[in-house]
Amino acid sequence: KELENALTIAKSTKDDETKLGKFGLGMKSACSTLGKSFTIITSKIDSKFEYTAQYDEDKWLGDKSLDWTNFEVEKTEKSNKSNGTIIIISKLKIPLYPNQTSKFKKRYGIRYGPHLQNKQIRLRINSRPCEAIIPIIQKDSKKEIDIKLPSGNRIVGWVGLLEKRSIKGDYGIHLFKNGRLINAFTPFGFSRHP
């Protein structure tokens, strides 16, 4: 049921405006932006079964009977004790060129750094593991912030100076909402200048 909900467009479970939706557009739009086909294989820790669903853009565009509420979920017995979710994206829409894999690994290492570091997820790009990239901060430069907004909401977190400077744009503020990185290296409150 959770896999069906995850594949249904905009089936959000937001309790209020301050929370991100659990089942909205994120996974579907991210996967279909990267490739024309994706497969999801998922299993809970206490389940004897795993569930598989596939999306293929060409097939779905060519068959009028298919939509985001009409898809097959295949249930099979687990072959091992593993659990979690695997998403395989294929028929890539983006051109691949040398060094692109390293750029993806860096981008996703930053975006999913805390999750990779805490072993909440494993991420592979072209079968190579993606490592967490966590900013190294200058000693004694870290300052906590807690700003109350007129709406009553708060901006909390910290700021600090990077130990290693960057002229390539790897500086700014990482913006998070409910523990999820929304934007990395945002020039928030200052303009980009060497």
Coordinates of C-alpha atoms in Angstrom, one line a residue:
K1 CA 0.0 0.0 0.0
E2 CA 2.8 2.4 0.8
L3 CA 4.5 1.7 -2.6
E4 CA 1.1 2.4 -4.3
N5 CA 0.8 5.6 -2.3
A6 CA 4.4 6.6 -3.2
L7 CA 3.7 6.1 -6.9
T8 CA 0.4 8.0 -6.8
I9 CA 0.8 11.7 -8.0
A10 CA 0.3 14.3 -5.2
K11 CA -1.0 11.8 -2.6
S12 CA 0.4 13.9 0.1
T13 CA 0.0 13.3 3.8
K14 CA 1.1 16.7 5.0
D15 CA -0.4 17.6 8.4
D16 CA 0.1 21.3 8.0
E17 CA 1.9 23.8 5.8
T18 CA 5.1 23.6 7.8
K19 CA 5.8 20.0 6.9
L20 CA 7.0 18.4 3.7
G21 CA 4.6 16.0 2.0
K22 CA 5.3 12.3 2.4
F23 CA 3.8 11.3 -1.0
G24 CA 3.8 14.3 -3.3
L25 CA 5.8 14.7 -6.6
G26 CA 9.4 14.5 -5.4
M27 CA 10.4 10.9 -6.1
K28 CA 8.4 10.6 -9.3
S29 CA 9.6 13.8 -10.8
A30 CA 13.2 13.2 -9.7
C31 CA 13.3 9.7 -11.2
S32 CA 11.6 10.7 -14.4
T33 CA 13.8 13.8 -14.8
L34 CA 16.9 11.5 -14.7
G35 CA 15.6 8.6 -16.8
K36 CA 12.7 7.4 -19.0
S37 CA 12.4 4.2 -16.8
F38 CA 12.7 3.4 -13.2
T39 CA 12.2 0.3 -11.0
I40 CA 11.4 0.4 -7.3
I41 CA 12.1 -2.7 -5.1
T42 CA 11.1 -2.3 -1.5
S43 CA 10.6 -4.4 1.6
K44 CA 10.0 -3.7 5.3
I45 CA 12.3 -5.2 7.9
D46 CA 9.6 -7.5 9.4
S47 CA 8.2 -8.7 6.0
K48 CA 8.8 -12.0 4.2
F49 CA 8.0 -10.3 0.9
E50 CA 9.4 -7.6 -1.4
Y51 CA 7.4 -5.5 -3.7
T52 CA 8.5 -4.2 -7.2
A53 CA 6.9 -1.6 -9.4
Q54 CA 8.1 -0.2 -12.7
Y55 CA 7.6 2.9 -14.7
D56 CA 8.5 3.1 -18.4
E57 CA 7.8 6.5 -20.0
D58 CA 7.5 5.1 -23.6
K59 CA 5.1 2.4 -22.5
W60 CA 2.9 4.7 -20.4
L61 CA 2.8 7.4 -23.1
G62 CA 1.8 4.8 -25.7
D63 CA -1.0 3.1 -23.6
K64 CA -4.0 5.4 -22.8
S65 CA -5.2 2.9 -20.1
L66 CA -2.2 3.6 -17.9
D67 CA -2.0 6.5 -15.4
W68 CA -0.5 7.2 -12.0
T69 CA -3.2 5.2 -10.2
N70 CA -3.1 2.2 -12.5
F71 CA 0.1 0.3 -12.2
E72 CA 1.2 -3.2 -11.2
V73 CA 3.0 -4.0 -8.0
E74 CA 4.6 -7.4 -8.0
K75 CA 4.9 -9.3 -4.7
T76 CA 7.6 -11.9 -4.4
E77 CA 9.1 -13.8 -1.5
K78 CA 12.4 -12.3 -0.3
S79 CA 15.5 -14.3 -1.4
N80 CA 17.5 -12.9 1.5
K81 CA 17.0 -11.0 4.8
S82 CA 17.7 -7.5 3.3
N83 CA 15.2 -4.7 3.6
G84 CA 14.8 -1.1 2.5
T85 CA 14.2 0.5 -0.9
I86 CA 16.2 0.3 -4.1
I87 CA 15.4 2.6 -7.0
I88 CA 17.1 1.8 -10.3
I89 CA 16.9 4.5 -13.0
S90 CA 17.6 3.6 -16.6
K91 CA 17.2 4.9 -20.2
L92 CA 18.9 8.1 -18.9
K93 CA 17.7 11.4 -20.3
I94 CA 21.0 13.2 -19.5
P95 CA 24.0 12.9 -21.7
L96 CA 27.0 11.2 -20.0
Y97 CA 30.4 12.6 -20.5
P98 CA 33.8 12.1 -18.7
N99 CA 33.9 13.5 -15.1
Q100 CA 30.1 13.6 -14.9
T101 CA 30.0 10.6 -12.5
S102 CA 32.4 12.4 -10.2
K103 CA 30.3 15.6 -10.4
F104 CA 27.1 13.6 -9.5
K105 CA 29.0 11.8 -6.6
K106 CA 30.0 15.2 -5.3
R107 CA 26.6 16.8 -5.7
Y108 CA 24.8 13.8 -4.0
G109 CA 27.5 13.5 -1.4
I110 CA 26.7 17.0 -0.3
R111 CA 22.9 16.7 -0.6
Y112 CA 22.6 13.4 1.2
G113 CA 25.8 13.7 3.3
P114 CA 24.1 13.5 6.7
H115 CA 22.0 10.5 5.6
L116 CA 25.1 8.8 4.1
Q117 CA 27.2 9.5 7.2
N118 CA 24.5 8.1 9.5
K119 CA 24.1 5.1 7.3
Q120 CA 20.4 5.8 6.7
I121 CA 20.9 5.3 3.0
R122 CA 23.4 3.8 0.6
L123 CA 23.8 5.5 -2.8
R124 CA 25.6 4.2 -5.8
I125 CA 26.3 6.0 -9.1
N126 CA 27.3 3.7 -11.9
S127 CA 27.8 1.0 -9.3
R128 CA 30.3 3.1 -7.3
P129 CA 29.5 4.1 -3.7
C130 CA 28.7 7.8 -3.1
E131 CA 30.5 9.1 0.0
A132 CA 29.2 11.7 2.4
I133 CA 30.7 15.2 2.0
I134 CA 30.4 17.1 5.3
P135 CA 31.7 20.6 5.5
I136 CA 34.9 20.9 7.6
I137 CA 34.5 24.1 9.7
Q138 CA 37.2 26.3 11.1
K139 CA 37.8 25.7 14.8
D140 CA 35.9 28.1 17.1
S141 CA 34.0 29.7 14.1
K142 CA 30.7 27.9 14.6
K143 CA 27.9 30.1 16.0
E144 CA 24.4 28.9 16.8
I145 CA 21.4 30.9 15.4
D146 CA 17.8 31.1 16.5
I147 CA 15.7 33.7 14.7
K148 CA 12.1 34.2 15.5
L149 CA 10.0 35.3 12.5
P150 CA 7.0 37.6 12.7
S151 CA 4.8 34.5 11.7
G152 CA 5.9 32.8 14.9
N153 CA 8.1 30.3 13.1
R154 CA 11.8 30.0 13.8
I155 CA 15.0 29.7 11.8
V156 CA 17.4 27.6 13.8
G157 CA 20.8 26.1 13.0
W158 CA 24.3 27.3 12.9
V159 CA 26.8 29.2 10.7
G160 CA 30.6 28.8 10.5
L161 CA 33.6 29.4 8.3
L162 CA 34.8 26.7 6.1
E163 CA 38.3 25.5 6.8
K164 CA 39.1 25.4 3.1
R165 CA 38.0 28.3 0.9
S166 CA 36.5 27.8 -2.6
I167 CA 36.5 29.9 -5.7
K168 CA 34.3 27.4 -7.5
G169 CA 31.2 28.4 -5.6
D170 CA 31.3 25.8 -2.8
Y171 CA 30.4 28.3 -0.2
G172 CA 27.2 29.7 1.2
I173 CA 24.5 28.4 3.5
H174 CA 22.9 24.9 3.3
L175 CA 19.2 25.3 3.8
F176 CA 17.3 22.5 5.5
K177 CA 13.6 22.0 6.2
N178 CA 12.7 19.3 8.7
G179 CA 16.2 17.7 8.3
R180 CA 16.0 17.5 4.5
L181 CA 18.5 19.6 2.5
I182 CA 16.5 22.0 0.2
N183 CA 19.5 23.9 -1.3
A184 CA 23.3 23.7 -0.9
F185 CA 25.7 26.6 -1.0
T186 CA 23.1 29.3 -1.1
P187 CA 24.4 32.9 -1.1
F188 CA 21.9 33.8 1.6
G189 CA 22.4 37.4 2.7
F190 CA 25.5 38.1 0.6
S191 CA 26.5 38.2 -3.1
R192 CA 28.9 35.9 -4.7
H193 CA 32.3 37.6 -4.9
P194 CA 35.9 36.3 -4.5

